[in-house]
Coordinates of C-alpha atoms (C1' of nucleotides) in Angstrom, one line a residue:
Chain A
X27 CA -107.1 -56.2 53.7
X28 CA -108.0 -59.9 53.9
X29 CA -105.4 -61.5 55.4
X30 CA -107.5 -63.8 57.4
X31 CA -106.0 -67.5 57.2
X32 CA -108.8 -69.4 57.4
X33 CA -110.8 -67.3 55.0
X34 CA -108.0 -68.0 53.0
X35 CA -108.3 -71.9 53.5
X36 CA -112.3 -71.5 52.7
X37 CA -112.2 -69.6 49.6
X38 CA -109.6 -71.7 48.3
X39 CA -112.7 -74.0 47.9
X40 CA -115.5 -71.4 48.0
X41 CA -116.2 -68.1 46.6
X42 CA -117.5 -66.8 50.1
X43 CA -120.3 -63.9 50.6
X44 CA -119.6 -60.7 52.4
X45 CA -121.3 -61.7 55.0
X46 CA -119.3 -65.3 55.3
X47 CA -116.2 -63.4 55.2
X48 CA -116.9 -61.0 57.7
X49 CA -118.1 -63.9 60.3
X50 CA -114.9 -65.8 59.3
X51 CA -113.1 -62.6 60.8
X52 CA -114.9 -62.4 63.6
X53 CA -113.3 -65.7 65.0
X54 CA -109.9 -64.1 64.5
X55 CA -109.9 -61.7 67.3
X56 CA -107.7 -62.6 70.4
X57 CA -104.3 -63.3 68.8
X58 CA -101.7 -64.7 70.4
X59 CA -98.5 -65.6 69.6
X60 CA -95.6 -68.3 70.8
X61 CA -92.0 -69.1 70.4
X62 CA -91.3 -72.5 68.2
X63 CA -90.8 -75.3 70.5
X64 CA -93.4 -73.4 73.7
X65 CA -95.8 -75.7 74.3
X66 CA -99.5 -73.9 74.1
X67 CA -101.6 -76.7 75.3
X68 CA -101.2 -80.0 77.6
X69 CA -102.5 -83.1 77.2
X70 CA -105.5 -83.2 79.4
X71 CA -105.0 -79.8 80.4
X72 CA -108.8 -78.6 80.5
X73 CA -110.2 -75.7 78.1
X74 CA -112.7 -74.0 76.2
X75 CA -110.8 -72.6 73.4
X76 CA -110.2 -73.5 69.9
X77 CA -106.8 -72.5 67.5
X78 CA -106.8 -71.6 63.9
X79 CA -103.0 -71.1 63.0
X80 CA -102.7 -67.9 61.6
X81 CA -98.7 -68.2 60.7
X82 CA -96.4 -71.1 61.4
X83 CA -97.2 -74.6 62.3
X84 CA -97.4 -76.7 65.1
X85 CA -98.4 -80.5 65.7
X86 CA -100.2 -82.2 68.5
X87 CA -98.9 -85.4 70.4
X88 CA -99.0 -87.5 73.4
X89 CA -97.4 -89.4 75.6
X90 CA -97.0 -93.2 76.2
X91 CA -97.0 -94.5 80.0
X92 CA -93.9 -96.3 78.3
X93 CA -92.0 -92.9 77.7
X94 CA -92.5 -92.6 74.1
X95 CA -94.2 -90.1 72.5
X96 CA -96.2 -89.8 69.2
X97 CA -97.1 -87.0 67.4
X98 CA -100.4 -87.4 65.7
X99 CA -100.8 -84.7 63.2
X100 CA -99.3 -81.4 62.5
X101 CA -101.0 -78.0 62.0
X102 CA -100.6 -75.3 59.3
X103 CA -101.9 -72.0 58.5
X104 CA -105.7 -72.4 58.0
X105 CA -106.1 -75.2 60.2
X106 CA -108.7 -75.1 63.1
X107 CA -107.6 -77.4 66.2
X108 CA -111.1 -79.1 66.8
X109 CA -109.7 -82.4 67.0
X110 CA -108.1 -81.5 70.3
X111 CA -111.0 -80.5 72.5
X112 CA -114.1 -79.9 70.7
X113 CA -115.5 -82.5 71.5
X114 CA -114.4 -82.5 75.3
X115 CA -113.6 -80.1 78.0
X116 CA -109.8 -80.8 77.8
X117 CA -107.6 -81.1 74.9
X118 CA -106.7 -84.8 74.2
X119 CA -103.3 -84.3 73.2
X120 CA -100.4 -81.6 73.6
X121 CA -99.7 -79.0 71.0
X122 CA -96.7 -77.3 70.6
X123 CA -95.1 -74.9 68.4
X124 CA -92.7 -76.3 65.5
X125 CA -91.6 -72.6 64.5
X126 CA -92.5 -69.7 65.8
X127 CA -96.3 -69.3 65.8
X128 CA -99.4 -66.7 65.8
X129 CA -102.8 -68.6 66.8
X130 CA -106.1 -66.9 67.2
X131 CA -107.8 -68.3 70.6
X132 CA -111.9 -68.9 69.4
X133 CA -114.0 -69.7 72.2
X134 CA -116.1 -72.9 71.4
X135 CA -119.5 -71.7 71.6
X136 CA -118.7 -68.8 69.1
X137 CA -117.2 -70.8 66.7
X138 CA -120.4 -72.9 67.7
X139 CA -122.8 -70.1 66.7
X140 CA -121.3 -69.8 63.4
X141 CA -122.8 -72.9 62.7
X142 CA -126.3 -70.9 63.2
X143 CA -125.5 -67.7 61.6
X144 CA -123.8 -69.4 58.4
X145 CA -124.5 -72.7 57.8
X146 CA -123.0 -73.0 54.5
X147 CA -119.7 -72.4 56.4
X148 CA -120.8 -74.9 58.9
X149 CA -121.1 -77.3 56.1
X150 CA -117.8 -76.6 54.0
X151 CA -115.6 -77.2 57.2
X152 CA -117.3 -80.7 58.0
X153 CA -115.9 -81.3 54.8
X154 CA -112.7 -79.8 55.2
X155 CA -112.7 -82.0 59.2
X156 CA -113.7 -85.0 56.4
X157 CA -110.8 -84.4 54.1
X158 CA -108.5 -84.2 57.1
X159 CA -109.8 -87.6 58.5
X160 CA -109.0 -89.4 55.2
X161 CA -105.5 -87.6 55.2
X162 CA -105.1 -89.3 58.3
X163 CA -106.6 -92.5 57.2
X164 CA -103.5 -92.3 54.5
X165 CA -101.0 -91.9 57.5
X166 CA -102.4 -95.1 59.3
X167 CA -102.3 -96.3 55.9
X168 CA -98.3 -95.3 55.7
X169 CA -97.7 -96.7 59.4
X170 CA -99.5 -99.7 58.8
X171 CA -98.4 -101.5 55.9
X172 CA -95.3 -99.6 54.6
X173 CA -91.3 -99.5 55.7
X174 CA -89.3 -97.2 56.7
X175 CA -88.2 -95.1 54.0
X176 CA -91.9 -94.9 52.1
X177 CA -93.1 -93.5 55.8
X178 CA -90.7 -90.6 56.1
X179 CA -91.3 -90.0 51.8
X180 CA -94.6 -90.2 52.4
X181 CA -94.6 -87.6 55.2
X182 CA -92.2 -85.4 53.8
X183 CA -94.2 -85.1 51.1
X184 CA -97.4 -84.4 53.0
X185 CA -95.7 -81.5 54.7
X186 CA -94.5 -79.7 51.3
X187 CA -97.8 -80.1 50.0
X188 CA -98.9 -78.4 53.1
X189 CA -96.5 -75.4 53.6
X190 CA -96.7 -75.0 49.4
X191 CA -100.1 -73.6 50.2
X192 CA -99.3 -71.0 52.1
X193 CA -95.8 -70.1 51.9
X194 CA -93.5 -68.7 49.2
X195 CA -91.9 -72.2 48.6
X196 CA -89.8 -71.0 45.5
X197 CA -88.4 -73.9 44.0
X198 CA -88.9 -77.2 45.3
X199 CA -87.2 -77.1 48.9
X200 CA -88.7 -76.2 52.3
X201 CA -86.9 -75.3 55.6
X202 CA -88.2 -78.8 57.6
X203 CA -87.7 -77.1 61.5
X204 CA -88.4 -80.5 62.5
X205 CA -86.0 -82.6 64.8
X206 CA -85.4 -86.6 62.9
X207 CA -86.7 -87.8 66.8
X208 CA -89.8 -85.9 66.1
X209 CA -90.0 -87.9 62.4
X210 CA -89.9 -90.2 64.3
X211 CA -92.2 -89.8 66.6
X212 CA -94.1 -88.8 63.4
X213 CA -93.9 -91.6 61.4
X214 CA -93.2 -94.8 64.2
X215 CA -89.3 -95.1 63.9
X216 CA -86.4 -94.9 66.1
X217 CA -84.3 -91.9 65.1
X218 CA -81.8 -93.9 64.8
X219 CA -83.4 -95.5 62.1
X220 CA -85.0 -92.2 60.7
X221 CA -81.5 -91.5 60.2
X222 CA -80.7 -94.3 58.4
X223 CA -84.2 -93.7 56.0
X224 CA -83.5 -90.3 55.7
X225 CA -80.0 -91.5 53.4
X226 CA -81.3 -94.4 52.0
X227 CA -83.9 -91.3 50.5
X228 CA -81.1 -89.8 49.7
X229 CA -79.2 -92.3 47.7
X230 CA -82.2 -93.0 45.5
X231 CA -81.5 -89.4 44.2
X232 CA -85.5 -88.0 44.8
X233 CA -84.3 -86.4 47.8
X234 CA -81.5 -83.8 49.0
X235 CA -80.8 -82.5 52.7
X236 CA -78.8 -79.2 53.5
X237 CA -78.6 -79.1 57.1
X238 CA -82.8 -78.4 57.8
X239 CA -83.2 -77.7 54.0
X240 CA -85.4 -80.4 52.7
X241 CA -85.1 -80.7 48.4
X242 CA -87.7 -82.9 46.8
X243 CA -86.3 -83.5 43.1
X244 CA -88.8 -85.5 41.8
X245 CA -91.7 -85.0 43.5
X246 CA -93.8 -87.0 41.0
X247 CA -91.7 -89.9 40.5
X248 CA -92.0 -89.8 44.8
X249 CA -95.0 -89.4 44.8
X250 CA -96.2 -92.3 42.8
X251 CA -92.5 -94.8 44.5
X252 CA -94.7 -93.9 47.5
X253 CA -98.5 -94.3 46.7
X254 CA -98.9 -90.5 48.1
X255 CA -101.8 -88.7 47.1
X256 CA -102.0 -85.3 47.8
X257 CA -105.5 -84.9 50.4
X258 CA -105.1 -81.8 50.7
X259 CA -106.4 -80.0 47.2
X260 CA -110.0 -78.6 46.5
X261 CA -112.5 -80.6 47.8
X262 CA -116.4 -81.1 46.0
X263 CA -119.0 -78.2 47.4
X264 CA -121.4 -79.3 45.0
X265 CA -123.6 -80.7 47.6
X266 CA -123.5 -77.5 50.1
X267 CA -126.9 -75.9 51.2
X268 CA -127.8 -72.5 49.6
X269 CA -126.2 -69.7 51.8
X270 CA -127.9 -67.6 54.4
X271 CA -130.4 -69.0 56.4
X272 CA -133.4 -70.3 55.5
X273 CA -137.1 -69.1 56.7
X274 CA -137.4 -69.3 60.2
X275 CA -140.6 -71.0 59.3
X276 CA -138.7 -73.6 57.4
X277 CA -137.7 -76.7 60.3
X278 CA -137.7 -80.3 59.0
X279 CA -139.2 -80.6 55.9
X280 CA -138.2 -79.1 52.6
Chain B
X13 CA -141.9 -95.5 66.7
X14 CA -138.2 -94.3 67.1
X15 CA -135.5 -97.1 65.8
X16 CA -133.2 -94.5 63.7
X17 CA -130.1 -95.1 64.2
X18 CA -128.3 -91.6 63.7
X19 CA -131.2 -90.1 65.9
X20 CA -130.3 -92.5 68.7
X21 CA -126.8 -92.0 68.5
X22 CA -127.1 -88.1 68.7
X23 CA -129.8 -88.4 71.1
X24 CA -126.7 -90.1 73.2
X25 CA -125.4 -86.5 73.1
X26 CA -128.2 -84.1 73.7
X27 CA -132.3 -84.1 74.0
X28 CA -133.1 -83.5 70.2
X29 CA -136.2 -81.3 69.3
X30 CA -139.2 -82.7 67.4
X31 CA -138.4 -80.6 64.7
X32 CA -134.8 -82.4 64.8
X33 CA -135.5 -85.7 65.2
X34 CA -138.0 -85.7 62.2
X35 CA -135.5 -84.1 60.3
X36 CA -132.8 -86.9 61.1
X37 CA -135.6 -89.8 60.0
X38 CA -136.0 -87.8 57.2
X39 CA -132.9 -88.6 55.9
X40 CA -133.2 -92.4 56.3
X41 CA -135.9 -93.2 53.6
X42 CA -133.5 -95.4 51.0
X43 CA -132.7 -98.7 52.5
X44 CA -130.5 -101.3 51.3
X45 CA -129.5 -104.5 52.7
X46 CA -126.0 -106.3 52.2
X47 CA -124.8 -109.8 53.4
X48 CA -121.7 -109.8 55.0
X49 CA -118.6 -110.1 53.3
X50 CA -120.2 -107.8 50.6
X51 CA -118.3 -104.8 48.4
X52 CA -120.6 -101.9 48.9
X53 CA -118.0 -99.7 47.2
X54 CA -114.8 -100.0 45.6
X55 CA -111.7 -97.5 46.4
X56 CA -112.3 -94.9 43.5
X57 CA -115.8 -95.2 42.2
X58 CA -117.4 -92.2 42.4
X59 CA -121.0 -91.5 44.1
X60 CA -122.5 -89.2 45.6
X61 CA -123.8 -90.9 48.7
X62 CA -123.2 -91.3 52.0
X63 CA -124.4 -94.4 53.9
X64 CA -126.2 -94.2 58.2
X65 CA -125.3 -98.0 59.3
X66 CA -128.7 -99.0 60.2
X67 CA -127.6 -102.2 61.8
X68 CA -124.6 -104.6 61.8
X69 CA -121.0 -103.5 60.8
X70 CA -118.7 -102.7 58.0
X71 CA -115.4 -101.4 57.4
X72 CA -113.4 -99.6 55.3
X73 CA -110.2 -100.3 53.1
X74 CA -107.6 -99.9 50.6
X75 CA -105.3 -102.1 48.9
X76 CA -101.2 -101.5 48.5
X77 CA -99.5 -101.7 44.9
X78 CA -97.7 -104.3 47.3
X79 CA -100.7 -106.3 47.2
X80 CA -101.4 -105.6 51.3
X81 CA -104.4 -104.0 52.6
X82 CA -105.0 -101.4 55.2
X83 CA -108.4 -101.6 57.3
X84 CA -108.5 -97.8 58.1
X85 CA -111.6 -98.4 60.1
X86 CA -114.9 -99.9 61.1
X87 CA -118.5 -98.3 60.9
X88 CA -121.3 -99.2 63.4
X89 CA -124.8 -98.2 63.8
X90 CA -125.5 -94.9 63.8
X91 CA -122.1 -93.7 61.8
X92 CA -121.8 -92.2 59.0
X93 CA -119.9 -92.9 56.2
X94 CA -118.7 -89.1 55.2
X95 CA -114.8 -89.7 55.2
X96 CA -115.3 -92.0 52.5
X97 CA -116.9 -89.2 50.1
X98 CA -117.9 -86.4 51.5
X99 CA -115.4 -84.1 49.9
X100 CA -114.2 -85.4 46.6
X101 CA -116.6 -87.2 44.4
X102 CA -115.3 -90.9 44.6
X103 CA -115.0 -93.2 47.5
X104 CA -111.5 -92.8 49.4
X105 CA -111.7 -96.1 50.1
X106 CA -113.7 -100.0 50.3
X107 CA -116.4 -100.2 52.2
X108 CA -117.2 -104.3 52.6
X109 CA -119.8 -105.6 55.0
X110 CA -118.3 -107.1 58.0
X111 CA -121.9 -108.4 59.2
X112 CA -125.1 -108.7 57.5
X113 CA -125.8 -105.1 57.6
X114 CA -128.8 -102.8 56.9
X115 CA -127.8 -99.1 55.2
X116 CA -130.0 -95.8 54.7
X117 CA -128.5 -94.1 51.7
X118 CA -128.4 -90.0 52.0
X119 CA -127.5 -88.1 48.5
X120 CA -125.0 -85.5 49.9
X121 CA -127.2 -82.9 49.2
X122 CA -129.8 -83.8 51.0
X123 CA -127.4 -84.3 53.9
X124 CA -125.8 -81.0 53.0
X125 CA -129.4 -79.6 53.7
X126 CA -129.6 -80.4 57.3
X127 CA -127.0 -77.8 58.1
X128 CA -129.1 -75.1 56.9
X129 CA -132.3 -76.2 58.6
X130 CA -130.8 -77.7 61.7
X131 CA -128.0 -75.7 62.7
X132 CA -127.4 -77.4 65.8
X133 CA -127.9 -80.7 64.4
X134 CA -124.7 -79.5 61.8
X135 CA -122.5 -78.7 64.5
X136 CA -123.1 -81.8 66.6
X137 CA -122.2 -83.8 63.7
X138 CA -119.2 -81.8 63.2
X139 CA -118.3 -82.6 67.0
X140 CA -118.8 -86.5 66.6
X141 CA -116.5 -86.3 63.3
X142 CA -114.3 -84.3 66.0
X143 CA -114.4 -87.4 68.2
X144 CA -114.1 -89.9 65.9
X145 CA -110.6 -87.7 64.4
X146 CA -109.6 -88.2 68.3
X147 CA -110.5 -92.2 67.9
X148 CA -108.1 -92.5 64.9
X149 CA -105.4 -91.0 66.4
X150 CA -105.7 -93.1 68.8
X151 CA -105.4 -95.9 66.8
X152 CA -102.3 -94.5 64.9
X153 CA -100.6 -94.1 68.2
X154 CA -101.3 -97.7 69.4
X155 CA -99.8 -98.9 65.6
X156 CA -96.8 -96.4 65.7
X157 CA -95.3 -96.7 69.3
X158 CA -96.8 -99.7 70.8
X159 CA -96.1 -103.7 70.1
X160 CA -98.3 -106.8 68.3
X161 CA -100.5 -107.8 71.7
X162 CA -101.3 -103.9 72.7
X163 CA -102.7 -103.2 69.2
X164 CA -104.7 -106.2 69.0
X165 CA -106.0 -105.4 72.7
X166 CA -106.7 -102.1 71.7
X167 CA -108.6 -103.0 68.9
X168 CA -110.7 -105.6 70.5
X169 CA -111.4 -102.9 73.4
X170 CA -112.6 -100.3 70.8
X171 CA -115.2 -103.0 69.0
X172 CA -116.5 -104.0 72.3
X173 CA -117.1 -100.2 73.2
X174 CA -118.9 -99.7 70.1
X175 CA -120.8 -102.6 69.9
X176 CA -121.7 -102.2 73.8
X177 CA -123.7 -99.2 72.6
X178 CA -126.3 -100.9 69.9
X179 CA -126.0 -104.6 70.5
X180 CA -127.3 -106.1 73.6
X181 CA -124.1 -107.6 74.6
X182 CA -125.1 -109.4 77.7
X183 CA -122.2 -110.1 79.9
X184 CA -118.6 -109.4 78.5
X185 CA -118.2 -111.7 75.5
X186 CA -119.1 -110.9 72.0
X187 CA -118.8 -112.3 68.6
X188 CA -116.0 -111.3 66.2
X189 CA -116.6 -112.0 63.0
X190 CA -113.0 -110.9 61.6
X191 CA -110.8 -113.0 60.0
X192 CA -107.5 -113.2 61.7
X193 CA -106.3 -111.6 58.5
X194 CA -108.6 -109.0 58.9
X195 CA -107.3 -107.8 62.3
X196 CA -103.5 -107.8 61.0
X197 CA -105.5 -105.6 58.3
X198 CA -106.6 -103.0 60.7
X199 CA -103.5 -103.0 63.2
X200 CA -100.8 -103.9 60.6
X201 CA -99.5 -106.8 61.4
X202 CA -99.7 -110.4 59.8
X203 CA -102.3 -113.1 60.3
X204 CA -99.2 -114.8 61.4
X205 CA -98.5 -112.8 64.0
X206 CA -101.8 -111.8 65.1
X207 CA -102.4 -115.6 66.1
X208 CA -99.5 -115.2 68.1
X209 CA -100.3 -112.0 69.8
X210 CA -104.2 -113.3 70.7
X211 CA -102.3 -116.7 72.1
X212 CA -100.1 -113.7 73.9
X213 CA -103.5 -112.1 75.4
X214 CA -104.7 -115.2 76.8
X215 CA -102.0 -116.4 78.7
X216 CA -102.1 -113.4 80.0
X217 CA -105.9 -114.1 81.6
X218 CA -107.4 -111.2 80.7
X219 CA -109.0 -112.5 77.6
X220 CA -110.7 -115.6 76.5
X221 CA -111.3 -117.2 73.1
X222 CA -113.8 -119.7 71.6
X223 CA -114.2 -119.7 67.9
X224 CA -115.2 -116.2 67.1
X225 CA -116.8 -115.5 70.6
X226 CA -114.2 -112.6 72.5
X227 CA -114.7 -112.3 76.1
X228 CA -112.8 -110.0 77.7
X229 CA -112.8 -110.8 81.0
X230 CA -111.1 -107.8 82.7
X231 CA -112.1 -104.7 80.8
X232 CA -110.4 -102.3 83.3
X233 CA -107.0 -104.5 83.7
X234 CA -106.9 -104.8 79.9
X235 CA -107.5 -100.9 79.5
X236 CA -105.5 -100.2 82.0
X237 CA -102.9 -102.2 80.4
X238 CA -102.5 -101.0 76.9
X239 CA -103.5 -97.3 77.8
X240 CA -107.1 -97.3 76.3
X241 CA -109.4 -94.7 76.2
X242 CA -112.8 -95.0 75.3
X243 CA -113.5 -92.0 73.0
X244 CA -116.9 -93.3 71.8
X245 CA -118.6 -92.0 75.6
X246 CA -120.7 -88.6 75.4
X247 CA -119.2 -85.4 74.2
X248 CA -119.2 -81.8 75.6
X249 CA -122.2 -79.7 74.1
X250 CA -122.2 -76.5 76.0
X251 CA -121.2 -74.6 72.9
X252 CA -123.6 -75.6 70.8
X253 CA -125.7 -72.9 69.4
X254 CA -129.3 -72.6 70.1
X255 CA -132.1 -74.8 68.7
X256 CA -133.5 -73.7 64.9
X257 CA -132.9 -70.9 62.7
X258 CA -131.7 -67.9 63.5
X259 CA -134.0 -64.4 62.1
X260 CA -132.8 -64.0 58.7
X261 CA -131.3 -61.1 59.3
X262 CA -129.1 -61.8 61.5
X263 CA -126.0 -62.5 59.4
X264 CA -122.5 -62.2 60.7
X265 CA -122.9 -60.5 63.4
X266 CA -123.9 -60.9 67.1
Chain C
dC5 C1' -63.7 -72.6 73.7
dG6 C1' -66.4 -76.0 76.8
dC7 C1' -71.2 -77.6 76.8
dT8 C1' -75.2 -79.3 75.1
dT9 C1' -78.2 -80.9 71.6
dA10 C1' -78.7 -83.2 67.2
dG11 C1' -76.9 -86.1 63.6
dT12 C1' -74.1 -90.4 62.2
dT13 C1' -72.5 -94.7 62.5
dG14 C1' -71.5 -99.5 64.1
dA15 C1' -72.7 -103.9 66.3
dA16 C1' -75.8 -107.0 68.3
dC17 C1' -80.5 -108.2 69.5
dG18 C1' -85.4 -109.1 68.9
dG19 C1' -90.1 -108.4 67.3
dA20 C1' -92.5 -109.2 63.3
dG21 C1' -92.4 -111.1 58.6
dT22 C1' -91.9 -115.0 55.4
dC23 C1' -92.4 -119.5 54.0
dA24 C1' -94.6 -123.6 54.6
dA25 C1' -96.6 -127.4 56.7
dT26 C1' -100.4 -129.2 59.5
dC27 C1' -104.7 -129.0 61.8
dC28 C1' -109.5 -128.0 62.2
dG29 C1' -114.4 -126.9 61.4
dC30 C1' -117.8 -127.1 58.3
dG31 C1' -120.4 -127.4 54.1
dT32 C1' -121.2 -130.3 50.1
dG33 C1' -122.0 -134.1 47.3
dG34 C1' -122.4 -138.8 47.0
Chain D
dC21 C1' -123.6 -141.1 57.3
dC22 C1' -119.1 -140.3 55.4
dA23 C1' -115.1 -138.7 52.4
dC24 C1' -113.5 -134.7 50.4
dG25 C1' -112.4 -129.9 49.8
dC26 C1' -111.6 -125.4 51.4
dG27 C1' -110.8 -121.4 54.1
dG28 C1' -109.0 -120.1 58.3
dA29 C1' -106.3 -121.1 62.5
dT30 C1' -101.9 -122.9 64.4
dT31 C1' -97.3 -123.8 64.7
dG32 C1' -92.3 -124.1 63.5
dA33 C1' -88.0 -122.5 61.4
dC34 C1' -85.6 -119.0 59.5
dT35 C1' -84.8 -114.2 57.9
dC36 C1' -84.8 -109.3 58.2
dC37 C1' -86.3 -104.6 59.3
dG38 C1' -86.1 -101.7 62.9
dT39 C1' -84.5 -101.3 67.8
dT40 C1' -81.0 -101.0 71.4
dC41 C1' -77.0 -99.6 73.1
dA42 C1' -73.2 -97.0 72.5
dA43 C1' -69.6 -94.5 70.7
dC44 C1' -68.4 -90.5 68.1
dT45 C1' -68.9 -86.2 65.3
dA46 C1' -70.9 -81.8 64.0
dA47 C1' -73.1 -77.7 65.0
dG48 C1' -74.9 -74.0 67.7
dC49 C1' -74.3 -71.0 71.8
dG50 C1' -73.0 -68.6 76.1

DNA sequence: CGCTTAGTTGAACGGAGTCAATCCGCGTGG
DNA sequence: CCACGCGGATTGACTCCGTTCAACTAAGCG
């Protein structure tokens, strides 16, 4: 019966009321779904929409005047697209499908209202938007100050971690549906030299490839080769506001 | 009678309420001053505060097993410091004074509090967290796809934006006071090499150097130049939902 | 089966790092 | 008022990671 995914995502942090639950669903009405590798949204293209990925995953990029492209952050089952055009009219980067996708289409001023009629919710996802922002702090992080290999580790990593969440993920591979020019484009690196990263993974025996098949075997010892740190676990609700809403009489103080 | 920080900057967005506004001051009551250069808190240490920037600058940090450091980004008056903490119970990262500064502390659960009484105030916050997720990827584009002189141009772009808004910043030249370290910090590259890119930048004209004073003497060309986008400008708040509390009975629905 | 896209590999180049010396502004103590 | 000390800015020489350019191979597909 509850097969919503971002209810899914919220409980995982939150035992949720009825009431929550229900408004969570309510968000999930137009579905729509796309074809991995369609392109749902352009750069720049203007709209009034919001995303929550409901199966597969996508990731959002742009485009350089100098041709090359980079792709800013990928988006799983559970995830909202905010970052895209919340805040604006238009979306601020492209967002296209990495497998074959279903995506609920949430028109911003409902999800807006849902700010009104729950603001517990309201609060729990400006944490989860928080928790994504340091996840990308770690990525600028990886860019920044680390070579070749530790990037792709480092993003591999970040993507089992997310797709262990939602799907089966028996065992310790994942099917990575990724081209190594979109690592690229991922992580700052030719894919030439993504290539050449990819084997030098390989030699130190943590990694495996089969064709699209990605095998972690030591995820820890990784893990800690890399400095990862997984971002993407339960995150603190001890500070959230009761639920419901208060007494209309209730404004500032309090 | 109005000099809080956080009111003015969401002011920028939207005509606040009363009610609002008094509920916004009401979260700036602990003050604290730092000098620059200060620690305000160290990568790990837990707290449960946030800090409003009530005046000069800061950023934020972590430090490398390899001994190099990653500036991950910079807070200015009227942010708020809720990627550092918000959702875990320690600080993600180091949060050093860059200038003197002046900060309001908030106990997250007085800040979680705001959501339930000020809806509107909630989702407006969540849109300017929206923004700023926008303004990092931004930042991890110009590191991963772009060479030594565009990311030190687009760095020195987005602190002039930023401190455009608060500071007076008469005429186009402001003061810097960042270590050439520092900037390699924040755009990963070395001190060596960030000497060499600002020597790059002025022979190119466009921008002028005279101890720590940055003058930028064509904004637009510069921009222009390194693909810039000001992402710190005012932000869409048509969806917003209505001003106050809803009637308590109105849950999910509607 | 030919075509096209993606993965591999080699060789040479170049942006950025490393190492290290020198310069400079400025505060401090004498 | 001046010598000294120190952190930061500059600059040079050399090295190297990652890019470029360019084959060439493997895999899917009509």
């Amino acid at each position: 019966m509850s097969d919503s995914p971002l209810e899914a995502r919220l409980s995982y942090h939150l035992a949720l009321t009825f009431s929550e639950r229900e408004a969570l669903r309510w968000l999930e009405r137009r579905e729509r779904s796309y074809r991995a590798g369609e392109i749902i949204l352009s750069e720049g293209q203007s709209t009034d929409t919001l995303f929550i990925v409901s199966s597969g995953w996508l990731h959002g990029s742009v485009k350089l005047p100098s041709g090359d492209r980079q792709i800013q952050r990928f988006y799983f089952v559970g995830d909202i697209t905010t970052t895209l055009s919340l805040a604006w009219g238009y979306s601020a980067a492209t967002l296209q499908a990495v497998s074959d996708v279903t995506l609920f289409e949430v028109p911003k001023n409902v999800f807006g209202r849902l700010f009104r009629s729950h603001p517990r919710l309201g609060a729990l996802l400006f944490a989860v938007v928080t928790a994504e922002q340091v996840a990308m702090a770690d990525r600028l992080t990886s860019m920044g100050r680390t070579d070749g290999v530790a990037r792709i580790a480092t993003l591999l990593l970040d993507i089992r971690s997310r797709l262990r969440v939602v799907d089966d993920l028996r065992g310790s591979s994942f099917e990575l549906p990724l081209t190594q020019q979109d690592l690229g484009d991922a992580v700052g690196l030719t894919k030439t030299h993504v290539n050449r990263s990819l084997k030098a993974l390989e030699a130190t025996g943590l990694v495996e490839r089969d064709g699209r098949l990605i095998r972690i075997t030591h995820v820890e010892k990784l893990a800690e080769l890399v400095n990862f740190t997984d971002r993407h676990g339960a995150i603190a609700t001890d500070w959230l506001p009761p639920t419901g809403t208060p007494e209309p009489t209730d404004t500032a103080k309090q």
